Amino acid sequence: MPYNDTATEPPEKKAKIQCSPKVTLSLWEIHGLDEKVPIHIPNLPTALREDRQNIADFFLFVYERQRIWERRNRDEAQPWSQNPVFLDCSFCNNYRELDRGTQFFHAHVLDLRDSMGPNVSKLDWLTAVLWASYVYRQVNKVESFLQLGFPAPRDAVSFLKRASSQFKEKGCSFFTGAHQTQGYVNYRRHVEAVARNDGKLLREVSKKISNASNTKLCLKHLRAFPGIGQFLAWQMLCDLRESYCIDAKVDDYCELGPGAISTCNLKLRVFPL
């Protein structure tokens, strides 16, 4: 299933749109809701009852953000919101599956499945997806892998040489600018280490993940890879789960990054820093 780059390409930024007088900071007003609604939220844990207003505000924020995505995806005319914060600022998608980079990775996984055939073992499938996730998530840039493709472990060295020469010639970055990355020298060293000895480390980690009794233990095994901290380990674990390599459910476990934790503390005050 080829990746349709145009289908998920984010729209070009346009000049600010002159909005109608209905623009308002209040999401409650936009949706015609009474701000007293949170008082009636039932069954909250005792520790969260004092924060019910913040919880309701947050869910309303999530609801409005998703409505914006749906309007944009349907090619509706702008503005997609009456709220000036949503109009002037950028926010990540509510759902990881809607991110362009994740959609691209999912398309590769489908191609990979077709190429490996229906009789592939569960362990071989896990190993193949794990390797693809490892080389991709450290870069996290669609354009780089559209140009170079996903290498097999035996082709890691030639892949890295092509990445270095082609992107130096073009004077553009091989890595995403959306978050911190480790740079080419470290990336090359780490990928070569995992591919070395016919992918020995890759196969060892795959077996441990396959035999892990819970999601948290899978996360621990992923951190055995060089260059993989808690943030990237969680992204890779999500790739494995979404590719049906492990049996973990979405609600089994979640690893929050520093930004998510600080936001939860701001709104809910439930995560010790």
JSON list of C-alpha atoms in Angstrom, two decimals, residues 58-182:
[
{"chain": "A", "resi": 58, "resn": "PHE", "atom": "CA", "xyz": [-9.40, 20.27, 29.07]},
{"chain": "A", "resi": 59, "resn": "PHE", "atom": "CA", "xyz": [-11.90, 17.91, 27.45]},
{"chain": "A", "resi": 60, "resn": "LEU", "atom": "CA", "xyz": [-13.57, 20.87, 25.77]},
{"chain": "A", "resi": 61, "resn": "PHE", "atom": "CA", "xyz": [-10.16, 21.91, 24.42]},
{"chain": "A", "resi": 62, "resn": "VAL", "atom": "CA", "xyz": [-9.61, 18.37, 23.06]},
{"chain": "A", "resi": 63, "resn": "TYR", "atom": "CA", "xyz": [-13.08, 18.38, 21.49]},
{"chain": "A", "resi": 64, "resn": "GLU", "atom": "CA", "xyz": [-12.48, 21.71, 19.72]},
{"chain": "A", "resi": 65, "resn": "ARG", "atom": "CA", "xyz": [-9.04, 20.62, 18.50]},
{"chain": "A", "resi": 66, "resn": "GLN", "atom": "CA", "xyz": [-10.51, 17.47, 16.96]},
{"chain": "A", "resi": 67, "resn": "ARG", "atom": "CA", "xyz": [-13.31, 19.43, 15.30]},
{"chain": "A", "resi": 68, "resn": "ILE", "atom": "CA", "xyz": [-10.65, 21.62, 13.68]},
{"chain": "A", "resi": 69, "resn": "TRP", "atom": "CA", "xyz": [-8.87, 18.55, 12.32]},
{"chain": "A", "resi": 70, "resn": "GLU", "atom": "CA", "xyz": [-12.12, 17.17, 10.93]},
{"chain": "A", "resi": 71, "resn": "ARG", "atom": "CA", "xyz": [-13.00, 20.47, 9.22]},
{"chain": "A", "resi": 72, "resn": "ARG", "atom": "CA", "xyz": [-9.53, 20.74, 7.69]},
{"chain": "A", "resi": 73, "resn": "ASN", "atom": "CA", "xyz": [-9.63, 17.10, 6.58]},
{"chain": "A", "resi": 74, "resn": "ARG", "atom": "CA", "xyz": [-12.96, 17.75, 4.83]},
{"chain": "A", "resi": 75, "resn": "ASP", "atom": "CA", "xyz": [-11.40, 20.75, 3.04]},
{"chain": "A", "resi": 76, "resn": "GLU", "atom": "CA", "xyz": [-13.89, 23.12, 4.61]},
{"chain": "A", "resi": 77, "resn": "ALA", "atom": "CA", "xyz": [-13.23, 26.83, 4.20]},
{"chain": "A", "resi": 78, "resn": "GLN", "atom": "CA", "xyz": [-11.38, 28.62, 6.98]},
{"chain": "A", "resi": 79, "resn": "PRO", "atom": "CA", "xyz": [-11.74, 29.70, 9.73]},
{"chain": "A", "resi": 80, "resn": "TRP", "atom": "CA", "xyz": [-12.02, 26.29, 11.39]},
{"chain": "A", "resi": 81, "resn": "SER", "atom": "CA", "xyz": [-12.67, 27.74, 14.84]},
{"chain": "A", "resi": 82, "resn": "GLN", "atom": "CA", "xyz": [-14.15, 30.82, 16.45]},
{"chain": "A", "resi": 83, "resn": "ASN", "atom": "CA", "xyz": [-11.46, 30.80, 19.13]},
{"chain": "A", "resi": 84, "resn": "PRO", "atom": "CA", "xyz": [-8.50, 33.15, 18.49]},
{"chain": "A", "resi": 85, "resn": "VAL", "atom": "CA", "xyz": [-6.03, 30.90, 20.33]},
{"chain": "A", "resi": 86, "resn": "PHE", "atom": "CA", "xyz": [-6.81, 28.01, 17.97]},
{"chain": "A", "resi": 87, "resn": "LEU", "atom": "CA", "xyz": [-6.71, 30.36, 14.99]},
{"chain": "A", "resi": 88, "resn": "ASP", "atom": "CA", "xyz": [-3.31, 31.87, 15.75]},
{"chain": "A", "resi": 89, "resn": "CYS", "atom": "CA", "xyz": [-1.42, 29.02, 17.47]},
{"chain": "A", "resi": 90, "resn": "SER", "atom": "CA", "xyz": [-0.39, 25.50, 16.47]},
{"chain": "A", "resi": 91, "resn": "PHE", "atom": "CA", "xyz": [-1.25, 22.38, 18.47]},
{"chain": "A", "resi": 92, "resn": "CYS", "atom": "CA", "xyz": [-0.38, 18.73, 17.96]},
{"chain": "A", "resi": 93, "resn": "ASN", "atom": "CA", "xyz": [-3.11, 16.28, 16.96]},
{"chain": "A", "resi": 94, "resn": "ASN", "atom": "CA", "xyz": [-5.16, 14.67, 19.70]},
{"chain": "A", "resi": 95, "resn": "TYR", "atom": "CA", "xyz": [-4.52, 11.24, 18.22]},
{"chain": "A", "resi": 96, "resn": "ARG", "atom": "CA", "xyz": [-1.07, 9.93, 17.33]},
{"chain": "A", "resi": 97, "resn": "GLU", "atom": "CA", "xyz": [-2.59, 8.01, 14.41]},
{"chain": "A", "resi": 98, "resn": "LEU", "atom": "CA", "xyz": [-3.46, 11.31, 12.69]},
{"chain": "A", "resi": 99, "resn": "ASP", "atom": "CA", "xyz": [0.14, 12.54, 12.56]},
{"chain": "A", "resi": 100, "resn": "ARG", "atom": "CA", "xyz": [1.62, 12.59, 9.08]},
{"chain": "A", "resi": 101, "resn": "GLY", "atom": "CA", "xyz": [4.76, 10.75, 10.20]},
{"chain": "A", "resi": 102, "resn": "THR", "atom": "CA", "xyz": [2.79, 7.98, 11.86]},
{"chain": "A", "resi": 103, "resn": "GLN", "atom": "CA", "xyz": [0.54, 7.56, 8.82]},
{"chain": "A", "resi": 104, "resn": "PHE", "atom": "CA", "xyz": [3.67, 7.23, 6.70]},
{"chain": "A", "resi": 105, "resn": "PHE", "atom": "CA", "xyz": [5.10, 4.59, 9.02]},
{"chain": "A", "resi": 106, "resn": "HIS", "atom": "CA", "xyz": [1.80, 2.66, 9.02]},
{"chain": "A", "resi": 107, "resn": "ALA", "atom": "CA", "xyz": [1.86, 2.62, 5.21]},
{"chain": "A", "resi": 108, "resn": "HIS", "atom": "CA", "xyz": [5.37, 1.15, 5.29]},
{"chain": "A", "resi": 109, "resn": "VAL", "atom": "CA", "xyz": [4.26, -1.51, 7.79]},
{"chain": "A", "resi": 110, "resn": "LEU", "atom": "CA", "xyz": [1.45, -2.59, 5.45]},
{"chain": "A", "resi": 111, "resn": "ASP", "atom": "CA", "xyz": [3.95, -2.91, 2.57]},
{"chain": "A", "resi": 112, "resn": "LEU", "atom": "CA", "xyz": [6.26, -4.84, 4.87]},
{"chain": "A", "resi": 113, "resn": "ARG", "atom": "CA", "xyz": [3.49, -7.25, 5.81]},
{"chain": "A", "resi": 114, "resn": "ASP", "atom": "CA", "xyz": [2.68, -7.92, 2.16]},
{"chain": "A", "resi": 115, "resn": "SER", "atom": "CA", "xyz": [6.34, -8.56, 1.34]},
{"chain": "A", "resi": 116, "resn": "MET", "atom": "CA", "xyz": [6.82, -11.04, 4.23]},
{"chain": "A", "resi": 117, "resn": "GLY", "atom": "CA", "xyz": [3.82, -13.16, 3.27]},
{"chain": "A", "resi": 118, "resn": "PRO", "atom": "CA", "xyz": [1.01, -14.72, 5.33]},
{"chain": "A", "resi": 119, "resn": "ASN", "atom": "CA", "xyz": [3.14, -17.38, 7.04]},
{"chain": "A", "resi": 120, "resn": "VAL", "atom": "CA", "xyz": [5.60, -15.08, 8.79]},
{"chain": "A", "resi": 121, "resn": "SER", "atom": "CA", "xyz": [6.14, -15.98, 12.46]},
{"chain": "A", "resi": 122, "resn": "LYS", "atom": "CA", "xyz": [5.10, -13.57, 15.18]},
{"chain": "A", "resi": 123, "resn": "LEU", "atom": "CA", "xyz": [8.71, -13.14, 16.32]},
{"chain": "A", "resi": 124, "resn": "ASP", "atom": "CA", "xyz": [9.98, -12.42, 12.80]},
{"chain": "A", "resi": 125, "resn": "TRP", "atom": "CA", "xyz": [7.19, -9.89, 12.33]},
{"chain": "A", "resi": 126, "resn": "LEU", "atom": "CA", "xyz": [8.00, -8.19, 15.62]},
{"chain": "A", "resi": 127, "resn": "THR", "atom": "CA", "xyz": [11.70, -8.04, 14.70]},
{"chain": "A", "resi": 128, "resn": "ALA", "atom": "CA", "xyz": [10.98, -6.50, 11.28]},
{"chain": "A", "resi": 129, "resn": "VAL", "atom": "CA", "xyz": [8.68, -3.79, 12.67]},
{"chain": "A", "resi": 130, "resn": "LEU", "atom": "CA", "xyz": [11.04, -3.12, 15.58]},
{"chain": "A", "resi": 131, "resn": "TRP", "atom": "CA", "xyz": [13.95, -2.50, 13.23]},
{"chain": "A", "resi": 132, "resn": "ALA", "atom": "CA", "xyz": [11.89, -0.21, 10.99]},
{"chain": "A", "resi": 133, "resn": "SER", "atom": "CA", "xyz": [10.70, 1.75, 14.02]},
{"chain": "A", "resi": 134, "resn": "TYR", "atom": "CA", "xyz": [14.23, 2.01, 15.41]},
{"chain": "A", "resi": 135, "resn": "VAL", "atom": "CA", "xyz": [15.77, 3.49, 12.27]},
{"chain": "A", "resi": 136, "resn": "TYR", "atom": "CA", "xyz": [12.77, 5.74, 11.54]},
{"chain": "A", "resi": 137, "resn": "ARG", "atom": "CA", "xyz": [11.77, 7.20, 14.92]},
{"chain": "A", "resi": 138, "resn": "GLN", "atom": "CA", "xyz": [15.25, 8.56, 15.64]},
{"chain": "A", "resi": 139, "resn": "VAL", "atom": "CA", "xyz": [14.95, 10.62, 12.44]},
{"chain": "A", "resi": 140, "resn": "ASN", "atom": "CA", "xyz": [11.16, 11.11, 12.35]},
{"chain": "A", "resi": 141, "resn": "LYS", "atom": "CA", "xyz": [11.18, 12.88, 9.00]},
{"chain": "A", "resi": 142, "resn": "VAL", "atom": "CA", "xyz": [8.97, 11.59, 6.20]},
{"chain": "A", "resi": 143, "resn": "GLU", "atom": "CA", "xyz": [10.96, 13.23, 3.39]},
{"chain": "A", "resi": 144, "resn": "SER", "atom": "CA", "xyz": [14.18, 11.47, 4.40]},
{"chain": "A", "resi": 145, "resn": "PHE", "atom": "CA", "xyz": [12.63, 8.00, 4.15]},
{"chain": "A", "resi": 146, "resn": "LEU", "atom": "CA", "xyz": [10.61, 8.84, 1.04]},
{"chain": "A", "resi": 147, "resn": "GLN", "atom": "CA", "xyz": [13.95, 9.55, -0.61]},
{"chain": "A", "resi": 148, "resn": "LEU", "atom": "CA", "xyz": [16.06, 6.75, 0.85]},
{"chain": "A", "resi": 149, "resn": "GLY", "atom": "CA", "xyz": [13.53, 4.06, 1.76]},
{"chain": "A", "resi": 150, "resn": "PHE", "atom": "CA", "xyz": [13.68, 1.76, 4.78]},
{"chain": "A", "resi": 151, "resn": "PRO", "atom": "CA", "xyz": [16.87, -0.34, 4.88]},
{"chain": "A", "resi": 152, "resn": "ALA", "atom": "CA", "xyz": [17.17, -3.96, 5.93]},
{"chain": "A", "resi": 153, "resn": "PRO", "atom": "CA", "xyz": [19.68, -4.50, 8.77]},
{"chain": "A", "resi": 154, "resn": "ARG", "atom": "CA", "xyz": [22.22, -5.92, 6.29]},
{"chain": "A", "resi": 155, "resn": "ASP", "atom": "CA", "xyz": [21.97, -2.67, 4.26]},
{"chain": "A", "resi": 156, "resn": "ALA", "atom": "CA", "xyz": [22.39, -0.31, 7.22]},
{"chain": "A", "resi": 157, "resn": "VAL", "atom": "CA", "xyz": [25.91, 0.87, 6.33]},
{"chain": "A", "resi": 158, "resn": "SER", "atom": "CA", "xyz": [25.07, 1.74, 2.71]},
{"chain": "A", "resi": 159, "resn": "PHE", "atom": "CA", "xyz": [21.85, 3.45, 3.87]},
{"chain": "A", "resi": 160, "resn": "LEU", "atom": "CA", "xyz": [23.80, 5.64, 6.29]},
{"chain": "A", "resi": 161, "resn": "LYS", "atom": "CA", "xyz": [26.38, 6.57, 3.64]},
{"chain": "A", "resi": 162, "resn": "ARG", "atom": "CA", "xyz": [23.66, 7.57, 1.19]},
{"chain": "A", "resi": 163, "resn": "ALA", "atom": "CA", "xyz": [21.92, 9.61, 3.89]},
{"chain": "A", "resi": 164, "resn": "SER", "atom": "CA", "xyz": [25.12, 11.50, 4.66]},
{"chain": "A", "resi": 165, "resn": "SER", "atom": "CA", "xyz": [26.08, 12.26, 1.05]},
{"chain": "A", "resi": 166, "resn": "GLN", "atom": "CA", "xyz": [22.65, 13.11, -0.32]},
{"chain": "A", "resi": 167, "resn": "PHE", "atom": "CA", "xyz": [21.56, 15.44, 2.45]},
{"chain": "A", "resi": 168, "resn": "LYS", "atom": "CA", "xyz": [24.92, 17.20, 2.64]},
{"chain": "A", "resi": 169, "resn": "GLU", "atom": "CA", "xyz": [24.75, 17.88, -1.09]},
{"chain": "A", "resi": 170, "resn": "LYS", "atom": "CA", "xyz": [21.27, 19.35, -0.77]},
{"chain": "A", "resi": 171, "resn": "GLY", "atom": "CA", "xyz": [22.15, 21.33, 2.34]},
{"chain": "A", "resi": 172, "resn": "CYS", "atom": "CA", "xyz": [19.01, 20.19, 4.16]},
{"chain": "A", "resi": 173, "resn": "SER", "atom": "CA", "xyz": [18.52, 18.34, 7.41]},
{"chain": "A", "resi": 174, "resn": "PHE", "atom": "CA", "xyz": [18.11, 14.58, 7.53]},
{"chain": "A", "resi": 175, "resn": "PHE", "atom": "CA", "xyz": [16.29, 14.88, 10.88]},
{"chain": "A", "resi": 176, "resn": "THR", "atom": "CA", "xyz": [12.97, 16.36, 11.98]},
{"chain": "A", "resi": 177, "resn": "GLY", "atom": "CA", "xyz": [12.86, 19.84, 13.42]},
{"chain": "A", "resi": 178, "resn": "ALA", "atom": "CA", "xyz": [9.82, 19.04, 15.58]},
{"chain": "A", "resi": 179, "resn": "HIS", "atom": "CA", "xyz": [11.82, 17.75, 18.55]},
{"chain": "A", "resi": 180, "resn": "GLN", "atom": "CA", "xyz": [15.40, 17.23, 19.68]},
{"chain": "A", "resi": 181, "resn": "THR", "atom": "CA", "xyz": [17.44, 14.64, 17.80]},
{"chain": "A", "resi": 182, "resn": "GLN", "atom": "CA", "xyz": [20.87, 13.15, 18.41]}
]
